PDB file of C-alpha atoms in Angstrom:
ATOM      1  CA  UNK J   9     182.775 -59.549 159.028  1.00  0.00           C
ATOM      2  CA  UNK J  10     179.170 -59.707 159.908  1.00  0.00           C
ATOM      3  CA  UNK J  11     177.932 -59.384 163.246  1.00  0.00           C
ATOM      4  CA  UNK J  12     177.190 -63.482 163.240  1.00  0.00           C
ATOM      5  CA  UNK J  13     180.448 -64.295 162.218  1.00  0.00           C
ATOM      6  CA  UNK J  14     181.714 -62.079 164.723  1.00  0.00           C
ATOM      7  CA  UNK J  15     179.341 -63.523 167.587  1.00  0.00           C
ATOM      8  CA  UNK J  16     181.149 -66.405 166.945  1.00  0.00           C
ATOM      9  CA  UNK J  17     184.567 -66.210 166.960  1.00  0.00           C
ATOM     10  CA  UNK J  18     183.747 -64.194 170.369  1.00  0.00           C
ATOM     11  CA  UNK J  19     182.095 -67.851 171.375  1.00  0.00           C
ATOM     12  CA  UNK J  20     184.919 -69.520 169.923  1.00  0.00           C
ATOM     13  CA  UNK J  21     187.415 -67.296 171.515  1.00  0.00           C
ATOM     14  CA  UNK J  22     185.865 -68.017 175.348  1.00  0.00           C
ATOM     15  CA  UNK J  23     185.810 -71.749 174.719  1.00  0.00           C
ATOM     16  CA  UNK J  24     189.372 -71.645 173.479  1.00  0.00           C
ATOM     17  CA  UNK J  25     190.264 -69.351 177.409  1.00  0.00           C
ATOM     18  CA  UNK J  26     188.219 -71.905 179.136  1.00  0.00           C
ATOM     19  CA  UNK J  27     190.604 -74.770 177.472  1.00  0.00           C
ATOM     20  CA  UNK J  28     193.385 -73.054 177.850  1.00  0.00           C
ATOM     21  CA  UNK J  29     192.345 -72.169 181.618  1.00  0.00           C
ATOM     22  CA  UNK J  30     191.845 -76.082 182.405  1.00  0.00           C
ATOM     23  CA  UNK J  31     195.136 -77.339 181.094  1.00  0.00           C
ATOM     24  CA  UNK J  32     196.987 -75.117 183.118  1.00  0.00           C
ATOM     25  CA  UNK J  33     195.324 -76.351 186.296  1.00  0.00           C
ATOM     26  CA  UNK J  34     195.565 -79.844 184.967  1.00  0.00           C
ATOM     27  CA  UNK J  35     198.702 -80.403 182.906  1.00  0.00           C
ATOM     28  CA  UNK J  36     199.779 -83.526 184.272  1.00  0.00           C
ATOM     29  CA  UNK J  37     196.269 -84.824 182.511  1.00  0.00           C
ATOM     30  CA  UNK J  38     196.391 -82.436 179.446  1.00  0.00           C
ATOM     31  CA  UNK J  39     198.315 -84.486 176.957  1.00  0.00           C
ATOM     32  CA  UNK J  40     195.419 -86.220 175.699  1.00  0.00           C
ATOM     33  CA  UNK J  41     193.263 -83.156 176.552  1.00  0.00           C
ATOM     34  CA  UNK J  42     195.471 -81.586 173.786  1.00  0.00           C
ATOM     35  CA  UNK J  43     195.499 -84.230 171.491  1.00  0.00           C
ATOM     36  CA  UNK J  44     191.462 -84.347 171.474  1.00  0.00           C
ATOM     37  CA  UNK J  45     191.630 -80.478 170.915  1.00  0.00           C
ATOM     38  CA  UNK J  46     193.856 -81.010 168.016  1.00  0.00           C
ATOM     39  CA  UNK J  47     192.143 -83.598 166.398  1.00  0.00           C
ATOM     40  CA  UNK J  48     188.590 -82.168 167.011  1.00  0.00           C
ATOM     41  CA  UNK J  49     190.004 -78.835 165.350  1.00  0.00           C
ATOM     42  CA  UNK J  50     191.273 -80.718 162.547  1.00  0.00           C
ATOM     43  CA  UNK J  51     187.936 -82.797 162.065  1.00  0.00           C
ATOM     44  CA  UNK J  52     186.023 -80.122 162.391  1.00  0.00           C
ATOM     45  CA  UNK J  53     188.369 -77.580 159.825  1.00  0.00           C
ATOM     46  CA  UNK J  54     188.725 -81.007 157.290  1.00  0.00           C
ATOM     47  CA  UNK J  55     184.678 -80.989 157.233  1.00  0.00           C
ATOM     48  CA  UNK J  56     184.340 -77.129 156.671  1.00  0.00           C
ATOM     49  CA  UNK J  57     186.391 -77.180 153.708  1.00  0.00           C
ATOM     50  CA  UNK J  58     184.998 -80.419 152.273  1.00  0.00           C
ATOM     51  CA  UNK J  59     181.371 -78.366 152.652  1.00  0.00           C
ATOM     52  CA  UNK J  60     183.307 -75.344 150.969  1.00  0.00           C
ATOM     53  CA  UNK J  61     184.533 -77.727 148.476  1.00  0.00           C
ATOM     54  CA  UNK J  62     180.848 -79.126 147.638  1.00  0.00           C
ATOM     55  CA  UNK J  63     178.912 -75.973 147.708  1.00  0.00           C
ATOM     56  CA  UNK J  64     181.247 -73.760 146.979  1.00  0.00           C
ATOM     57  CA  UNK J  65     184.600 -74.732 145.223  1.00  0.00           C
ATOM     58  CA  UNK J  66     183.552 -77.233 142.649  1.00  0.00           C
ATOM     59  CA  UNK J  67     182.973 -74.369 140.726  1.00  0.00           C
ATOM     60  CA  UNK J  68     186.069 -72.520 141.057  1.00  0.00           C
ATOM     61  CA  UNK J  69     189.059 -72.095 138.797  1.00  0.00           C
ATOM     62  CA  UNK J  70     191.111 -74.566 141.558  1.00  0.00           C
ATOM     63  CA  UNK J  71     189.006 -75.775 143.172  1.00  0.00           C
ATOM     64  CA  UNK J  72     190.189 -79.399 143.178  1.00  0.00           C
ATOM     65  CA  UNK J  73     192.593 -77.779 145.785  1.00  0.00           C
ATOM     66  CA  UNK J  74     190.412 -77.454 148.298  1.00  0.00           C
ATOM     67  CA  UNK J  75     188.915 -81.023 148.403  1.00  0.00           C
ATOM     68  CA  UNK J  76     192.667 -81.918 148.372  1.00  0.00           C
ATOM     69  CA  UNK J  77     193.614 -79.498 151.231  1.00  0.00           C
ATOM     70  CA  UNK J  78     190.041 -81.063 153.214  1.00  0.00           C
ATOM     71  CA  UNK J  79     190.943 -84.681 152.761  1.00  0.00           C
ATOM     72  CA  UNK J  80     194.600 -83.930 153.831  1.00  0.00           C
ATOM     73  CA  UNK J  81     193.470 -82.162 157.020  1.00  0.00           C
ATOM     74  CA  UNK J  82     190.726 -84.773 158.144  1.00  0.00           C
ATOM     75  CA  UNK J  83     192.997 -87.481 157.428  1.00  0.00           C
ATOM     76  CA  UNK J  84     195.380 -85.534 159.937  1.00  0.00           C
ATOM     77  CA  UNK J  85     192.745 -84.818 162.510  1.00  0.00           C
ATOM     78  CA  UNK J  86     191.410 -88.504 162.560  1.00  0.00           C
ATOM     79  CA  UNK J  87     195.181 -89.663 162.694  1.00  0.00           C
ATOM     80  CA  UNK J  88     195.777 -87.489 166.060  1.00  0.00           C
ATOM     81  CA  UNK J  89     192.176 -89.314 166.998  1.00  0.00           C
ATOM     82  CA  UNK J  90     194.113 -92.607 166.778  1.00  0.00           C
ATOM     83  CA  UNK J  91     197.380 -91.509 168.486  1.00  0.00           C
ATOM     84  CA  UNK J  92     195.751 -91.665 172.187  1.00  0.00           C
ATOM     85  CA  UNK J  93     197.702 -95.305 172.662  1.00  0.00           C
ATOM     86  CA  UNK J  94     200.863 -94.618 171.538  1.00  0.00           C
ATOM     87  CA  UNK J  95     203.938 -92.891 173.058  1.00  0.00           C
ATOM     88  CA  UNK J  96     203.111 -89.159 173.952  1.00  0.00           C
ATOM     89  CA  UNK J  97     206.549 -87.683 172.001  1.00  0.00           C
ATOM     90  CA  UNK J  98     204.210 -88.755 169.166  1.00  0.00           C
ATOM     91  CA  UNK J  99     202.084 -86.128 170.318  1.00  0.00           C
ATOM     92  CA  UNK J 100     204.121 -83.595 171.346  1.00  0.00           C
ATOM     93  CA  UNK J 101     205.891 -83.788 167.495  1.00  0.00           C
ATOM     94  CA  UNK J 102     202.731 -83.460 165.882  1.00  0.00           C
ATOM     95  CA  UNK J 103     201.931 -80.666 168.118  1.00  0.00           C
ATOM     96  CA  UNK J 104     204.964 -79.043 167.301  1.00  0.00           C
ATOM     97  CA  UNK J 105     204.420 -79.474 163.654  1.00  0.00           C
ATOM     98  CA  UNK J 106     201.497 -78.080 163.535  1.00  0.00           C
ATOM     99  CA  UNK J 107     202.542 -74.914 165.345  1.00  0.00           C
ATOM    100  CA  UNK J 108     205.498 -74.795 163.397  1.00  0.00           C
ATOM    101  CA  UNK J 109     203.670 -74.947 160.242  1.00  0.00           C
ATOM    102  CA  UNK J 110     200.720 -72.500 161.486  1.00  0.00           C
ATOM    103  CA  UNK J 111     203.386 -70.104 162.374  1.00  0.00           C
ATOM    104  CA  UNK J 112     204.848 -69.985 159.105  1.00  0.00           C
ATOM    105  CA  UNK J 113     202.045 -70.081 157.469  1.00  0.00           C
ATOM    106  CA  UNK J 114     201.064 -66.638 159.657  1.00  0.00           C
ATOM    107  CA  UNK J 115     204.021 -64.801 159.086  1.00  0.00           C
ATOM    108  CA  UNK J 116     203.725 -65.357 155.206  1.00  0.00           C
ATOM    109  CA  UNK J 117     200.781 -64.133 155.383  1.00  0.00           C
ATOM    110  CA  UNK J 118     201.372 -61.149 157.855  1.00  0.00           C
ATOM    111  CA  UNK J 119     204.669 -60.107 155.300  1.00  0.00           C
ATOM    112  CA  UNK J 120     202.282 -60.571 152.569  1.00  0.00           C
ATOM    113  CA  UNK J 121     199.518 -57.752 154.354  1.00  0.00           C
ATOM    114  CA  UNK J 122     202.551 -55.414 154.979  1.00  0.00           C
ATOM    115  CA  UNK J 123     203.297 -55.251 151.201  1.00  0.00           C
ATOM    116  CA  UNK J 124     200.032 -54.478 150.675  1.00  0.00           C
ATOM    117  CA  UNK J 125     200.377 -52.264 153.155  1.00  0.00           C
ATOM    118  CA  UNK J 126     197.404 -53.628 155.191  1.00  0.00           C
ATOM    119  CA  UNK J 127     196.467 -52.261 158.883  1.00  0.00           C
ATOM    120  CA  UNK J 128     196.537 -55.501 160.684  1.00  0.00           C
ATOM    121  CA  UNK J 129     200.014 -56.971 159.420  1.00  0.00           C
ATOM    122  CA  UNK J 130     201.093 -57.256 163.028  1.00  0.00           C
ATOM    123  CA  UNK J 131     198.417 -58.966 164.555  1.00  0.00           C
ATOM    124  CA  UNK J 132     199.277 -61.621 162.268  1.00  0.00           C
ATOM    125  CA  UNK J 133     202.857 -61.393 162.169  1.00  0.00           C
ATOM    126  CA  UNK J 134     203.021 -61.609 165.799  1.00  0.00           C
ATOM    127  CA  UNK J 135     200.397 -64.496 166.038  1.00  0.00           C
ATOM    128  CA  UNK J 136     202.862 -66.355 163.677  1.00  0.00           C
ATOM    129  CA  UNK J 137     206.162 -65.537 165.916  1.00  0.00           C
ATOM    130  CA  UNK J 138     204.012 -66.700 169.057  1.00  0.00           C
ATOM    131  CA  UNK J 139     203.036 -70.085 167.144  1.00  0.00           C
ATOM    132  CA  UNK J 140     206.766 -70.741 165.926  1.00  0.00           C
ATOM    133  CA  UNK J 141     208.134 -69.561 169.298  1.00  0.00           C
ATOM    134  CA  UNK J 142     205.753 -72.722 171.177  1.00  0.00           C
ATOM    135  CA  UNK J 143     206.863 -74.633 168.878  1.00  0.00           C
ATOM    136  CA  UNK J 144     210.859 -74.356 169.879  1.00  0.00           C
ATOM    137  CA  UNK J 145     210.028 -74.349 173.411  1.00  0.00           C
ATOM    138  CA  UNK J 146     208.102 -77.567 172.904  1.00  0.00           C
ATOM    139  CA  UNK J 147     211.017 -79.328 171.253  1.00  0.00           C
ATOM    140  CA  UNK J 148     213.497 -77.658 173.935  1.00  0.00           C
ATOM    141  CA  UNK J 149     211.270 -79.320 176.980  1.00  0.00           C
ATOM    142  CA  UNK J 150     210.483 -82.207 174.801  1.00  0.00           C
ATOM    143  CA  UNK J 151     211.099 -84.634 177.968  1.00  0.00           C
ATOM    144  CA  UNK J 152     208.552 -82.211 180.460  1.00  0.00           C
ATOM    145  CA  UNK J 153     204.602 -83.272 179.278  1.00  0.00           C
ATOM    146  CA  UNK J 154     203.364 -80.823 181.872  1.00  0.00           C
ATOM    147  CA  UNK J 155     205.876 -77.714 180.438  1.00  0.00           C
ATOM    148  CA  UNK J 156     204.354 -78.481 176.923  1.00  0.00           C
ATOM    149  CA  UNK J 157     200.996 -79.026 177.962  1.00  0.00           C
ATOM    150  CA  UNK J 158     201.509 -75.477 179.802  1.00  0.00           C
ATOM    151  CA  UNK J 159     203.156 -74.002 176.765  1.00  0.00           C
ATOM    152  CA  UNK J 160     200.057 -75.215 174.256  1.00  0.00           C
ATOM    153  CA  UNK J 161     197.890 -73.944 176.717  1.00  0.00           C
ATOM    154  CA  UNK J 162     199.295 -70.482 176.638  1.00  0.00           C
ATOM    155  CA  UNK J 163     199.450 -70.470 172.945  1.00  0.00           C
ATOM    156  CA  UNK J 164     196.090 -71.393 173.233  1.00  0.00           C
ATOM    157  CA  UNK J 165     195.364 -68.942 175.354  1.00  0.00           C
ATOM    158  CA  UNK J 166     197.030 -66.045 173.197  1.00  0.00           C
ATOM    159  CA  UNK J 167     195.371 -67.494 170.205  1.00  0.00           C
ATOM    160  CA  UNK J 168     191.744 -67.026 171.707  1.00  0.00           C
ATOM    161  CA  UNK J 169     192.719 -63.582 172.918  1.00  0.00           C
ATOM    162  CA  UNK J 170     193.609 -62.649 169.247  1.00  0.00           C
ATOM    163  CA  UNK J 171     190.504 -64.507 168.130  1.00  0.00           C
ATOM    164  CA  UNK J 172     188.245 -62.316 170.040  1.00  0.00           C
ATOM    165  CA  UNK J 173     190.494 -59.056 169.574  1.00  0.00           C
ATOM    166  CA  UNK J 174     189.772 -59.674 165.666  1.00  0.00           C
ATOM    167  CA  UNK J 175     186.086 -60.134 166.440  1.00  0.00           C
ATOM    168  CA  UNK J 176     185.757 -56.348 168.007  1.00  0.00           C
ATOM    169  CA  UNK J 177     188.209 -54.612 165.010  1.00  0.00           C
ATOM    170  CA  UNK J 178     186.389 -52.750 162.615  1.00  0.00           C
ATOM    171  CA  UNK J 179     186.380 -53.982 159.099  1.00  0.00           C
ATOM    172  CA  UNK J 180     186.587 -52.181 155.637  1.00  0.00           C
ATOM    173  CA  UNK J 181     183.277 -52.253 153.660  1.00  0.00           C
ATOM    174  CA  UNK J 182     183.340 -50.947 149.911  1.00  0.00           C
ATOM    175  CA  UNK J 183     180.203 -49.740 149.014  1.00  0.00           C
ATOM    176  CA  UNK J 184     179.624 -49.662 144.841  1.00  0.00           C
ATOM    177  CA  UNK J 185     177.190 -47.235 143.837  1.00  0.00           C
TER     178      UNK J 185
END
């Protein structure tokens, strides 16, 4: 990671704490607090790929993927744009889908570094257990907004903290010669 990239996701990281910091002293408000972080988050990661997928992925063996994966997620994010009106256990599902399916999606991957005997298998392993353990809490409190406002900002919270604890961990270079 290059000290830019890692500038950032330091940036990222704070913004994420201050979030997380103002829905826990306002989670009677945060519901569509969270649903604007979701669905910025979703915009913004549907855009990134579709940019990947022009620059970048055209040109790859698969990549037709990607521009699927990008139009899936920004048709996702815009949908939690829209969802503002409706019923908040709309919200609170979709949150808990999301974490659900991050979390998987993390512990995969950390079970996948561990085979490959990579040094930070827990760090994602445990960032996946964290995402699928909000995500049962959210559907036990399902009838509390302010618990599950409370419990996505901790998650958020935790996820920020690993964020910038990845920013600060040395990475391996190979150097060809």
């Amino acid at each position: 990671m290059n000290s830019g990239k890692r500038i950032t996701n330091v940036i990222i990281g704070v913004v994420m704490l201050l979030m997380g910091a103002v829905l826990i002293l306002v989670p009677s408000e945060g519901l569509p607090f969270v649903a604007l972080i979701l669905s910025v988050s979703l915009v913004v990661y549907g855009v990134r790929m579709l940019v990947y997928y022009v620059t970048m992925a055209r040109h790859m063996v698969g990549g037709r993927l990607m521009l699927y994966i990008a139009v899936i997620v920004l048709d996702f994010g815009v949908f939690v744009w829209t969802l503002s009106d409706i019923p908040k256990i709309y919200i609170v599902l979709y949150m808990v889908a999301i974490h659900a399916f991050s979390g998987a999606i993390d512990i995969m991957r950390g079970i996948e570094a561990k085979r490959y005997h990579a040094s930070s298998w827990k760090l994602s392993f445990i960032s996946g257990v964290v995402n699928i353990a909000v995500a049962i809490l959210s559907i036990v409190f399902i009838r509390s907004v302010n618990v599950i406002v409370i419990l996505y900002a901790l998650g958020l919270i935790y996820s920020a903290i690993t964020r910038i604890i990845s920013a600060f961990r040395r990475t391996a270079i190979v150097y060809i010669r």
